[in-house]
Coordinates of C-alpha atoms and ligand atoms in Angstrom, one line a residue:
Chain A
M230 CA -12.7 -22.0 9.8
K231 CA -11.2 -24.2 7.1
Q232 CA -12.9 -27.5 6.4
K233 CA -10.5 -28.5 3.7
T234 CA -7.4 -27.2 2.0
V235 CA -7.2 -25.3 -1.2
A236 CA -4.2 -25.3 -3.5
V237 CA -2.7 -23.2 -6.3
V238 CA -2.6 -25.4 -9.5
G239 CA -1.8 -22.7 -12.0
A240 CA 0.4 -19.7 -11.8
A241 CA 2.0 -17.4 -14.4
E242 CA 2.9 -13.9 -15.2
T243 CA 2.5 -12.1 -18.6
T244 CA 4.8 -13.4 -21.3
E245 CA 6.7 -10.1 -21.3
M246 CA 7.4 -7.7 -18.4
G247 CA 8.5 -4.1 -18.2
K248 CA 7.4 -2.2 -21.3
I249 CA 4.7 -3.8 -23.3
P250 CA 3.2 -1.0 -25.6
N251 CA 1.8 -3.6 -28.0
M252 CA -0.8 -4.9 -25.5
S253 CA -3.8 -3.1 -23.9
Q254 CA -4.5 -3.6 -20.2
I255 CA -7.4 -6.1 -20.8
M256 CA -5.1 -8.2 -23.1
L257 CA -2.4 -8.2 -20.4
H258 CA -5.1 -9.8 -18.1
A259 CA -5.8 -12.4 -20.9
D260 CA -2.1 -13.0 -21.6
A261 CA -1.4 -13.8 -17.9
A262 CA -4.6 -15.9 -17.7
L263 CA -3.9 -17.9 -20.8
N264 CA -0.4 -18.6 -19.5
A265 CA -1.8 -19.7 -16.1
M266 CA -4.4 -22.0 -17.8
K267 CA -1.7 -23.6 -19.9
D268 CA 0.4 -24.1 -16.8
A269 CA -2.6 -25.9 -15.1
G270 CA -3.6 -27.8 -18.3
L271 CA -7.0 -26.1 -18.4
T272 CA -9.1 -24.0 -20.8
A273 CA -11.6 -21.2 -20.1
K274 CA -14.4 -23.8 -20.1
D275 CA -12.9 -25.3 -16.9
I276 CA -12.9 -22.1 -14.9
D277 CA -16.1 -21.3 -12.9
G278 CA -14.8 -18.6 -10.6
V279 CA -13.2 -15.2 -11.5
A280 CA -11.7 -12.5 -9.4
T281 CA -9.8 -9.4 -10.3
A282 CA -9.2 -5.9 -8.9
G283 CA -9.1 -2.4 -10.5
D284 CA -10.7 -3.6 -13.6
S285 CA -14.0 -5.5 -13.4
P286 CA -14.1 -9.3 -13.1
V287 CA -17.0 -9.0 -15.6
E288 CA -14.6 -7.6 -18.2
V289 CA -12.1 -10.4 -17.6
A290 CA -14.6 -13.2 -17.6
H291 CA -16.3 -12.0 -20.8
Y292 CA -13.0 -11.3 -22.6
L293 CA -11.8 -14.8 -21.8
G294 CA -15.1 -16.5 -22.5
I295 CA -15.8 -17.7 -19.0
T296 CA -19.2 -18.1 -17.4
P297 CA -18.6 -18.1 -13.7
T298 CA -20.8 -19.2 -10.8
W299 CA -18.7 -17.1 -8.4
V300 CA -17.3 -13.6 -8.9
D301 CA -15.1 -11.4 -6.7
G302 CA -14.3 -7.8 -7.5
T303 CA -12.8 -6.9 -4.2
S304 CA -10.6 -3.9 -5.0
V305 CA -8.7 -2.5 -2.1
G306 CA -5.4 -1.8 -3.8
G307 CA -2.3 -3.9 -4.5
C308 CA -3.1 -6.6 -1.9
S309 CA -6.5 -7.3 -3.4
F310 CA -5.2 -10.6 -4.9
M311 CA -4.3 -11.9 -1.4
L312 CA -7.9 -11.1 -0.4
H313 CA -9.1 -12.9 -3.6
V314 CA -7.1 -16.0 -2.6
R315 CA -8.7 -15.9 0.8
H316 CA -12.2 -15.4 -0.5
A317 CA -11.7 -18.1 -3.2
A318 CA -10.5 -20.6 -0.7
A319 CA -13.7 -20.0 1.3
A320 CA -15.9 -20.2 -1.8
I321 CA -14.3 -23.5 -3.0
N322 CA -14.8 -24.9 0.5
E323 CA -18.4 -23.8 0.4
G324 CA -19.0 -25.4 -3.0
L325 CA -19.8 -22.1 -4.7
C326 CA -17.3 -22.9 -7.4
N327 CA -14.5 -25.4 -8.1
T328 CA -11.8 -23.7 -10.2
V329 CA -11.0 -20.0 -9.6
L330 CA -9.0 -17.7 -11.9
I331 CA -7.5 -14.6 -10.2
T332 CA -5.9 -12.0 -12.6
H333 CA -4.0 -8.8 -12.3
A334 CA -2.8 -6.6 -15.2
E335 CA -1.9 -3.1 -15.6
S336 CA -0.4 -1.1 -18.4
G337 CA 1.2 1.0 -15.7
R338 CA 4.0 2.4 -17.9
S339 CA 2.6 2.5 -21.4
R340 CA -1.0 3.3 -20.3
V341 CA -2.6 1.4 -23.2
G342 CA -6.3 1.0 -22.3
A343 CA -5.5 1.7 -18.7
R344 CA -7.9 3.2 -16.2
R345 CA -7.6 7.0 -15.5
F346 CA -6.8 7.9 -12.0
S347 CA -9.0 10.6 -10.5
R348 CA -10.3 11.5 -7.1
D349 CA -13.7 13.1 -6.5
P350 CA -13.2 16.4 -4.8
A351 CA -16.2 15.7 -2.6
S352 CA -14.8 12.4 -1.3
Q353 CA -13.0 12.4 2.1
M354 CA -9.6 12.3 0.4
G355 CA -10.7 14.9 -2.2
Q356 CA -11.6 17.3 0.6
F357 CA -9.0 16.6 3.3
E358 CA -5.9 15.3 1.6
V359 CA -5.7 16.1 -2.1
P360 CA -5.8 19.9 -1.8
Y361 CA -2.4 19.7 0.0
G362 CA -0.6 18.0 -2.9
V363 CA -1.3 14.4 -1.8
T364 CA -2.1 12.8 -5.1
T365 CA 0.4 10.1 -6.0
P366 CA 2.0 7.3 -4.0
P367 CA 5.4 9.1 -3.6
T368 CA 3.7 12.0 -1.7
M369 CA 1.3 9.7 0.2
F370 CA 2.9 6.4 1.1
T371 CA 6.0 8.2 2.2
I372 CA 4.5 10.6 4.8
P373 CA 4.6 8.3 7.9
V374 CA 8.3 7.5 7.6
L375 CA 9.9 10.5 9.3
R376 CA 7.8 9.7 12.4
Y377 CA 8.9 6.1 12.2
M378 CA 12.6 7.0 11.8
K379 CA 12.5 9.4 14.7
D380 CA 10.5 7.2 17.1
V381 CA 12.4 3.9 16.5
G382 CA 15.8 5.4 15.6
V383 CA 16.1 4.3 12.0
T384 CA 18.4 6.4 9.7
E385 CA 18.4 7.2 6.0
E386 CA 21.1 4.6 5.6
G387 CA 18.8 2.0 7.2
L388 CA 16.1 2.9 4.7
A389 CA 18.6 2.8 1.8
Q390 CA 19.9 -0.6 2.9
V391 CA 16.5 -2.2 2.1
A392 CA 16.9 -1.2 -1.6
V393 CA 20.6 -2.4 -1.7
V394 CA 19.7 -5.9 -0.4
Q395 CA 16.8 -6.3 -2.7
R396 CA 19.0 -5.5 -5.7
E397 CA 21.2 -8.4 -4.6
W398 CA 18.2 -10.7 -5.2
A399 CA 17.2 -9.0 -8.4
A400 CA 20.7 -9.7 -9.8
K401 CA 19.8 -13.4 -9.7
N402 CA 16.6 -12.9 -11.6
P403 CA 16.8 -12.6 -15.4
R404 CA 13.4 -11.0 -15.6
A405 CA 14.1 -8.2 -13.1
S406 CA 14.0 -4.7 -14.5
F407 CA 17.1 -3.6 -12.5
R408 CA 19.9 -6.0 -11.9
D409 CA 23.2 -4.0 -11.4
P410 CA 24.4 -3.9 -7.8
I411 CA 23.9 -0.7 -5.9
T412 CA 25.4 0.7 -2.6
V413 CA 23.9 2.7 0.2
D414 CA 25.7 5.7 -1.2
D415 CA 24.1 5.1 -4.7
V416 CA 20.7 5.1 -3.1
L417 CA 21.4 8.2 -1.0
N418 CA 22.8 10.1 -4.0
S419 CA 19.9 9.2 -6.3
K420 CA 17.5 11.9 -7.2
M421 CA 15.3 13.3 -4.4
I422 CA 11.7 12.5 -4.9
A423 CA 10.0 13.4 -1.6
W424 CA 12.3 13.9 1.3
P425 CA 13.5 11.6 2.8
F426 CA 12.8 9.3 -0.2
R427 CA 15.2 9.1 -3.1
L428 CA 14.5 7.5 -6.5
L429 CA 16.1 4.2 -5.6
M430 CA 13.8 3.9 -2.5
C431 CA 10.7 4.0 -4.7
C432 CA 9.2 1.2 -6.8
L433 CA 9.3 0.9 -10.6
V434 CA 6.5 1.7 -12.9
T435 CA 6.1 -1.1 -15.5
D436 CA 3.6 -3.0 -17.6
G437 CA 2.6 -6.6 -16.8
G438 CA 0.3 -8.9 -15.1
G439 CA -0.1 -12.3 -13.4
A440 CA -2.7 -14.9 -12.9
L441 CA -3.4 -17.7 -10.4
I442 CA -5.7 -20.8 -10.6
L443 CA -7.0 -22.4 -7.4
T444 CA -8.9 -25.5 -6.7
S445 CA -9.4 -28.0 -3.8
A446 CA -6.4 -29.9 -2.5
E447 CA -8.2 -33.1 -3.4
R448 CA -8.4 -32.2 -7.1
A449 CA -5.0 -30.5 -7.0
K450 CA -3.1 -33.9 -7.1
D451 CA -4.4 -34.5 -10.7
F452 CA -2.9 -31.4 -12.2
P453 CA 0.4 -31.2 -14.1
Q454 CA 2.2 -28.9 -11.6
K455 CA 3.2 -29.6 -8.0
P456 CA 0.3 -28.2 -5.9
V457 CA 1.1 -25.3 -3.6
Y458 CA -1.2 -25.5 -0.6
I459 CA -2.8 -22.6 1.3
L460 CA -2.2 -23.0 5.0
G461 CA -3.6 -19.8 6.3
T462 CA -4.9 -16.4 5.2
G463 CA -5.6 -13.0 6.7
E464 CA -7.0 -9.7 5.6
S465 CA -7.9 -6.3 7.1
C466 CA -8.2 -2.6 6.4
E467 CA -7.6 0.6 8.3
T468 CA -8.2 4.0 6.6
P469 CA -8.4 5.4 3.1
M470 CA -6.6 8.5 4.3
I471 CA -3.0 8.1 5.4
S472 CA -3.3 11.1 7.7
Q473 CA -5.9 9.1 9.7
M474 CA -3.7 6.1 10.4
E475 CA -3.8 5.4 14.1
D476 CA 0.0 5.3 14.5
F477 CA 2.5 6.2 11.9
T478 CA 5.0 3.7 13.2
T479 CA 2.9 0.6 12.7
S480 CA 0.2 -0.6 10.4
K481 CA -2.9 -1.9 12.1
A482 CA -4.1 -3.6 8.9
F483 CA -0.7 -5.5 8.7
R484 CA -1.0 -6.6 12.3
V485 CA -4.5 -7.9 12.1
S486 CA -4.1 -9.6 8.7
G487 CA -0.7 -11.2 9.7
K488 CA -2.0 -12.5 13.0
K489 CA -5.0 -14.1 11.3
A490 CA -2.9 -15.9 8.8
F491 CA -0.4 -17.2 11.3
E492 CA -3.2 -18.4 13.6
E493 CA -5.1 -20.1 10.7
A494 CA -1.9 -21.8 9.5
G495 CA -0.9 -22.8 13.0
I496 CA 2.8 -22.0 12.4
K497 CA 5.5 -20.2 14.3
H498 CA 7.7 -17.5 12.8
S499 CA 10.7 -19.9 12.9
D500 CA 8.7 -22.2 10.5
V501 CA 8.8 -19.6 7.7
D502 CA 11.5 -20.3 5.1
H503 CA 10.7 -17.5 2.6
L504 CA 8.9 -14.2 2.9
M505 CA 7.5 -11.7 0.5
I506 CA 6.5 -8.2 1.7
Y507 CA 5.0 -5.8 -0.8
D508 CA 7.6 -3.1 -1.2
A509 CA 6.1 -0.1 -3.0
F510 CA 8.7 2.0 -1.1
A511 CA 11.8 1.0 1.0
H512 CA 10.0 1.4 4.4
L513 CA 7.4 -1.2 3.7
P514 CA 9.6 -4.2 4.4
L515 CA 10.6 -2.6 7.7
Y516 CA 6.9 -2.1 8.8
G517 CA 6.1 -5.6 7.5
L518 CA 8.9 -7.4 9.4
E519 CA 7.8 -5.7 12.6
D520 CA 4.1 -5.8 12.2
L521 CA 4.1 -9.5 11.2
G522 CA 6.2 -10.2 14.3
F523 CA 9.4 -11.3 12.6
C524 CA 11.3 -8.5 14.4
E525 CA 10.6 -6.5 17.5
R526 CA 9.6 -2.9 17.1
G527 CA 12.4 -0.8 15.7
E528 CA 14.7 -3.8 14.9
A529 CA 13.8 -4.5 11.3
A530 CA 16.4 -2.1 9.8
A531 CA 19.2 -3.8 11.9
F532 CA 17.8 -7.2 10.9
I533 CA 18.2 -6.3 7.2
R534 CA 21.6 -4.6 7.8
E535 CA 22.9 -7.8 9.5
G536 CA 22.2 -9.7 6.4
H537 CA 19.3 -12.0 7.5
T538 CA 17.1 -11.2 4.5
R539 CA 19.8 -11.3 1.8
P540 CA 20.8 -14.3 -0.3
G541 CA 22.1 -17.0 2.2
G542 CA 20.3 -15.3 5.2
K543 CA 18.0 -17.0 7.5
L544 CA 14.9 -15.2 6.3
P545 CA 15.1 -14.7 2.5
L546 CA 12.9 -11.7 1.7
N547 CA 11.6 -10.4 -1.6
T548 CA 13.6 -12.9 -3.6
N549 CA 12.4 -11.7 -7.0
G550 CA 13.9 -8.3 -6.4
G551 CA 10.6 -6.8 -5.2
G552 CA 8.7 -3.8 -6.4
L553 CA 12.0 -1.8 -6.0
S554 CA 14.0 -3.8 -8.6
Y555 CA 11.8 -6.6 -10.2
M556 CA 8.7 -4.9 -11.4
H557 CA 5.7 -2.9 -10.3
S558 CA 2.8 -2.3 -12.6
G559 CA 0.5 -0.7 -10.1
M560 CA -0.8 -3.5 -7.9
Y561 CA 2.2 -5.6 -7.0
G562 CA 0.5 -8.1 -4.7
M563 CA 0.1 -10.5 -7.6
Y564 CA 3.8 -10.6 -8.2
A565 CA 4.6 -11.3 -4.5
L566 CA 2.1 -14.3 -4.7
Q567 CA 3.7 -15.5 -7.9
E568 CA 7.2 -15.5 -6.3
S569 CA 5.9 -17.4 -3.3
V570 CA 4.4 -20.0 -5.6
R571 CA 7.6 -20.3 -7.6
Q572 CA 9.6 -20.8 -4.4
M573 CA 7.1 -23.5 -3.2
R574 CA 7.4 -25.3 -6.6
G575 CA 11.1 -25.1 -6.4
I576 CA 11.5 -23.2 -9.7
A577 CA 12.3 -19.6 -8.6
P578 CA 15.4 -18.0 -10.4
A579 CA 16.8 -17.3 -6.9
Q580 CA 15.5 -20.5 -5.3
V581 CA 15.7 -20.9 -1.5
P582 CA 17.0 -24.5 -1.1
G583 CA 14.5 -26.7 0.7
A584 CA 11.9 -24.0 1.4
K585 CA 8.7 -25.5 2.6
I586 CA 6.7 -22.5 4.0
S587 CA 6.4 -19.2 2.3
I588 CA 4.4 -16.1 3.2
A589 CA 3.2 -13.4 0.8
H590 CA 2.1 -10.2 2.6
G591 CA 0.5 -7.4 0.7
V592 CA -0.5 -3.8 1.3
G593 CA -3.4 -2.0 -0.4
G594 CA -3.6 1.7 -1.0
M595 CA -1.3 3.6 1.4
F596 CA -1.4 1.4 4.4
A597 CA -5.1 1.3 3.8
A598 CA -5.6 -2.5 3.5
S599 CA -3.7 -5.7 3.9
G600 CA -3.8 -9.4 3.0
T601 CA -1.5 -12.2 4.0
I602 CA -1.2 -15.7 2.6
V603 CA 0.7 -18.7 4.0
F604 CA 1.8 -21.2 1.4
S605 CA 3.3 -24.7 1.7
N606 CA 4.5 -27.3 -0.8
E607 CA 3.5 -30.0 1.7
A608 CA -0.1 -31.0 2.2
P609 CA -1.2 -30.1 5.7
Chain B
M89 CA -4.6 36.7 -5.3
A90 CA -3.4 34.8 -8.4
D91 CA -5.7 32.2 -10.0
Y92 CA -5.8 29.2 -7.8
N93 CA -5.1 26.2 -10.0
R94 CA -4.7 23.5 -7.4
P95 CA -7.3 20.8 -6.6
L96 CA -10.0 22.1 -4.2
P97 CA -12.4 20.4 -1.9
A98 CA -16.1 20.1 -2.7
P99 CA -17.9 20.4 0.6
T100 CA -20.7 17.9 1.4
P101 CA -23.6 18.3 3.8
E102 CA -21.6 16.6 6.5
T103 CA -18.5 18.8 6.0
Q104 CA -20.0 22.2 5.1
H105 CA -19.6 23.6 8.7
F106 CA -15.9 22.9 8.5
W107 CA -15.3 24.7 5.3
D108 CA -17.6 27.6 6.4
G109 CA -15.4 27.9 9.5
C110 CA -12.2 28.0 7.4
R111 CA -13.7 30.7 5.2
E112 CA -14.5 32.7 8.4
G113 CA -11.0 32.1 9.8
E114 CA -11.7 29.5 12.4
L115 CA -10.9 25.8 12.7
R116 CA -14.0 23.9 13.6
L117 CA -13.9 20.4 15.1
Q118 CA -16.6 18.1 16.3
R119 CA -16.9 16.5 19.7
C120 CA -19.1 13.7 21.1
T121 CA -21.3 14.9 23.9
S122 CA -21.5 11.5 25.5
C123 CA -17.9 10.2 25.3
K124 CA -16.3 13.7 24.8
E125 CA -14.0 12.4 22.0
S126 CA -13.0 15.0 19.5
Y127 CA -12.7 13.7 15.9
F128 CA -11.8 14.6 12.3
P129 CA -12.7 14.5 9.4
P130 CA -16.2 15.8 10.0
R131 CA -19.2 13.5 10.2
P132 CA -22.5 13.8 12.1
F133 CA -21.8 11.0 14.5
C134 CA -19.0 9.9 16.9
P135 CA -16.6 7.4 15.3
A136 CA -15.6 6.2 18.8
C137 CA -19.0 5.3 20.2
G138 CA -21.5 5.8 17.4
S139 CA -23.6 8.5 19.1
R140 CA -25.3 11.1 16.8
D141 CA -25.2 13.5 19.8
V142 CA -22.3 15.6 18.7
E143 CA -21.4 19.3 18.8
I144 CA -19.3 21.6 16.6
Y145 CA -16.7 23.8 18.4
K146 CA -13.9 26.2 17.6
A147 CA -10.6 24.5 18.0
S148 CA -7.5 26.2 19.5
G149 CA -5.6 26.1 16.1
K150 CA -2.6 24.8 18.0
A151 CA -0.8 21.7 16.7
T152 CA 2.5 19.9 16.5
L153 CA 4.3 18.4 13.5
Y154 CA 3.7 14.7 13.4
S155 CA 5.3 13.7 10.1
Y156 CA 5.9 15.1 6.6
V157 CA 7.6 14.8 3.3
I158 CA 9.1 17.5 1.1
N159 CA 8.0 16.9 -2.4
H160 CA 10.7 17.6 -5.0
R161 CA 8.9 16.5 -8.1
P162 CA 7.6 19.4 -10.2
R163 CA 3.9 19.5 -10.5
P164 CA 1.8 21.8 -12.8
D165 CA -0.3 22.9 -9.8
F166 CA 2.3 23.2 -7.0
G167 CA 5.1 24.5 -9.2
D168 CA 8.7 23.2 -9.1
T169 CA 9.9 24.5 -5.8
P170 CA 10.1 21.8 -3.1
H171 CA 7.1 22.0 -0.7
S172 CA 6.1 20.2 2.5
I173 CA 3.1 17.9 2.7
A174 CA 2.6 17.3 6.4
V175 CA 0.4 15.7 9.0
V176 CA -0.1 17.6 12.2
T177 CA -1.6 16.6 15.6
L178 CA -4.1 19.1 16.8
A179 CA -4.0 20.1 20.4
E180 CA -7.5 18.6 20.7
G181 CA -6.2 15.2 19.5
P182 CA -7.2 14.6 15.9
R183 CA -4.7 14.7 13.1
M184 CA -5.0 16.4 9.7
M185 CA -3.2 16.7 6.4
T186 CA -1.9 20.1 5.6
N187 CA 1.1 22.1 4.4
I188 CA 3.6 23.9 6.6
V189 CA 3.9 27.5 5.5
D190 CA 5.8 30.7 6.4
C191 CA 9.0 28.7 7.0
P192 CA 11.8 27.3 4.8
Q193 CA 10.8 24.0 3.2
T194 CA 13.9 22.2 4.5
P195 CA 14.5 19.2 6.9
E196 CA 16.4 21.6 9.1
A197 CA 13.5 24.1 9.5
L198 CA 10.8 21.4 9.7
E199 CA 11.5 19.6 13.0
L200 CA 9.2 16.9 14.1
D201 CA 7.1 17.9 17.2
M202 CA 7.6 21.6 16.6
A203 CA 4.8 23.8 17.7
L204 CA 2.5 25.1 15.0
E205 CA -0.6 27.3 14.6
V206 CA -3.3 27.4 12.0
T207 CA -3.4 30.0 9.3
F208 CA -5.9 30.1 6.4
E209 CA -5.1 30.3 2.8
K210 CA -7.8 31.8 0.7
A211 CA -8.3 30.0 -2.6
N212 CA -11.6 31.6 -3.7
D213 CA -14.7 33.2 -2.1
E214 CA -15.9 29.8 -0.9
I215 CA -12.8 27.9 0.0
S216 CA -10.0 28.7 2.4
L217 CA -7.5 25.9 3.3
P218 CA -6.2 25.4 6.8
K219 CA -2.4 25.5 6.7
F220 CA 0.0 25.6 9.6
K221 CA 3.0 27.8 10.4
P222 CA 5.6 27.8 13.2
S223 CA 4.0 29.0 16.4
K224 CA 5.1 32.4 17.6
G225 CA 5.4 31.0 21.2
Ligands
ZN894 ZN1 -18.6 9.2 21.4

C-alpha cells in the first residue's frame, strides 16, 4: 500500500570494523550514526525518527541528542533493520516523521558495554530447548541442515562451496576480515564445530555497526548522495524455537517476506541484478535462494557450484564477502543493507557493473523472523 | 547421581503437567477435543483452531529422528565429549528438541528417520528430562 516512494539518503558503517576494543557498544551506534549523518549532510537536529534493535532506540536517541516524533524498537534478531526500513517507509508515508535514522552496533567480539545474553528458564525456549544444550547459534541454527541435505540431496561439499564462493567476493573487499582464497577441502578440513558444520561454514564474530538514513523520494533529490529508492518490502516471523519450525527444509518466514517484497516492488526474479542473503551459516544462502524463488527446491547448491553467484555470474550474491568472510557483529542484517546501498550507488568494492535492482534479505533469530528489501537506483 | 550442572527448565502453570509427567516417567502431550490435533509445547488451548477444550494424554513415547547436530565445542555444562542435539518427530505428530542417548554420538550411529523411544534422565527430585534412545524394535 505505498502512496509514495522512500529513499536511503545516508548510509555508513562504523569507522573501524573487526576488533574495536576502544569503543563501547553505544559509541559504536553513535560512530555509525555520525558517519551516516555526515554522508547525508545532516546533523542530529535534522533527524525525527529513530529505530534500532537489541539496544533501545531511547538510548540511541538520547546519546545522539535526537528528539524523535517516531520510535521503533522492533527487535526480532539480525533482520530487524529490514523491518525498520519497512516500518520507516510506512511512517514517512503517513507523515509521522520525515527523516529516519536506523542504527545497529554490537561489540560482538570485544564485549565492551555489550548486552549479556541469557534465557529465562521459564520461557518456552528455556524449558523446551536450552536444557538439551541449545544455547548458541552454532548449536541452534545448524540443526535443520541434515534434514535439508537428506531430503533435497545436498552434500557436505555443496555446503562448503557456499563459503568458498563468498571468499572470492571477500578477496575483492579491503574491509573484509578474511580475504585469502579457500577451497572446498579447506572448508571440510577446518575444525568441527557442530557436525556437519565446520569452522569455515560459520560466521565471524566481530565488533562494528552501521546506520541508514531514510526520507521521502521527493526530498531525496536534494541530498548530496545519489538516492537509493525502496521499491518493495516484506517481513514475517515463524517460531522462536527452531524445533518448532514447520518444515526443516524451508523457511516459512523467508517465503512470506520474500513474496511480499516482490509483489510490492512489482518485479520478476530476472530483474534482480544483485542479491544479499544473510549468511550466519553456510546453509542460509541455500534456503534463501530457494525460498525467495531464485532456484527450485533443492537446486540452490548446484546453482552456486555452477558459478552463477560468484564474481562474473548472473546473480552476484553476498558481494561484500558475507557474514562468513566480511564481518558479523551479531545482527548482520544491517551490513547486508549497507552492501545493497553501496551497489546501488555504484561504489561497492566489488561493484556489479550496471546493477539497477538489489535485494537484501535477512533472517532473525534461528529462522525465527525475516525481512526483505528491494532497492533500486532508478526512481520508480 | 552426580550434581546436575546443566540449565534446567522452570515449569510454568501451563507446562506443569508435562514436567510432572516426566518426573513420573511418562511423556504427556495435549490434544484438542474439537479438531483432534496433538500439539507441543504445552499450552491450555489448541494452536490449530484456538479452542480451549483440550485434554492431556500419555503419548506412546515412540519417535523418529528428524534432524540433529553433534556439538564438538567443549562446554562447562556438557563437557568436552561430542554430544548430539536432536529434534525428533513423535509418533503423535509434534516435534521436540532432545538428546539422543544410549548410542554412539557419531553420524554413522545417528541415522535420520531411525526409530527411537523415550527415556527419562533424572536431574533432581523435581525435573527429569525426556531423552530418546534407539528403539529396541
Ligand atoms: Zn483444535
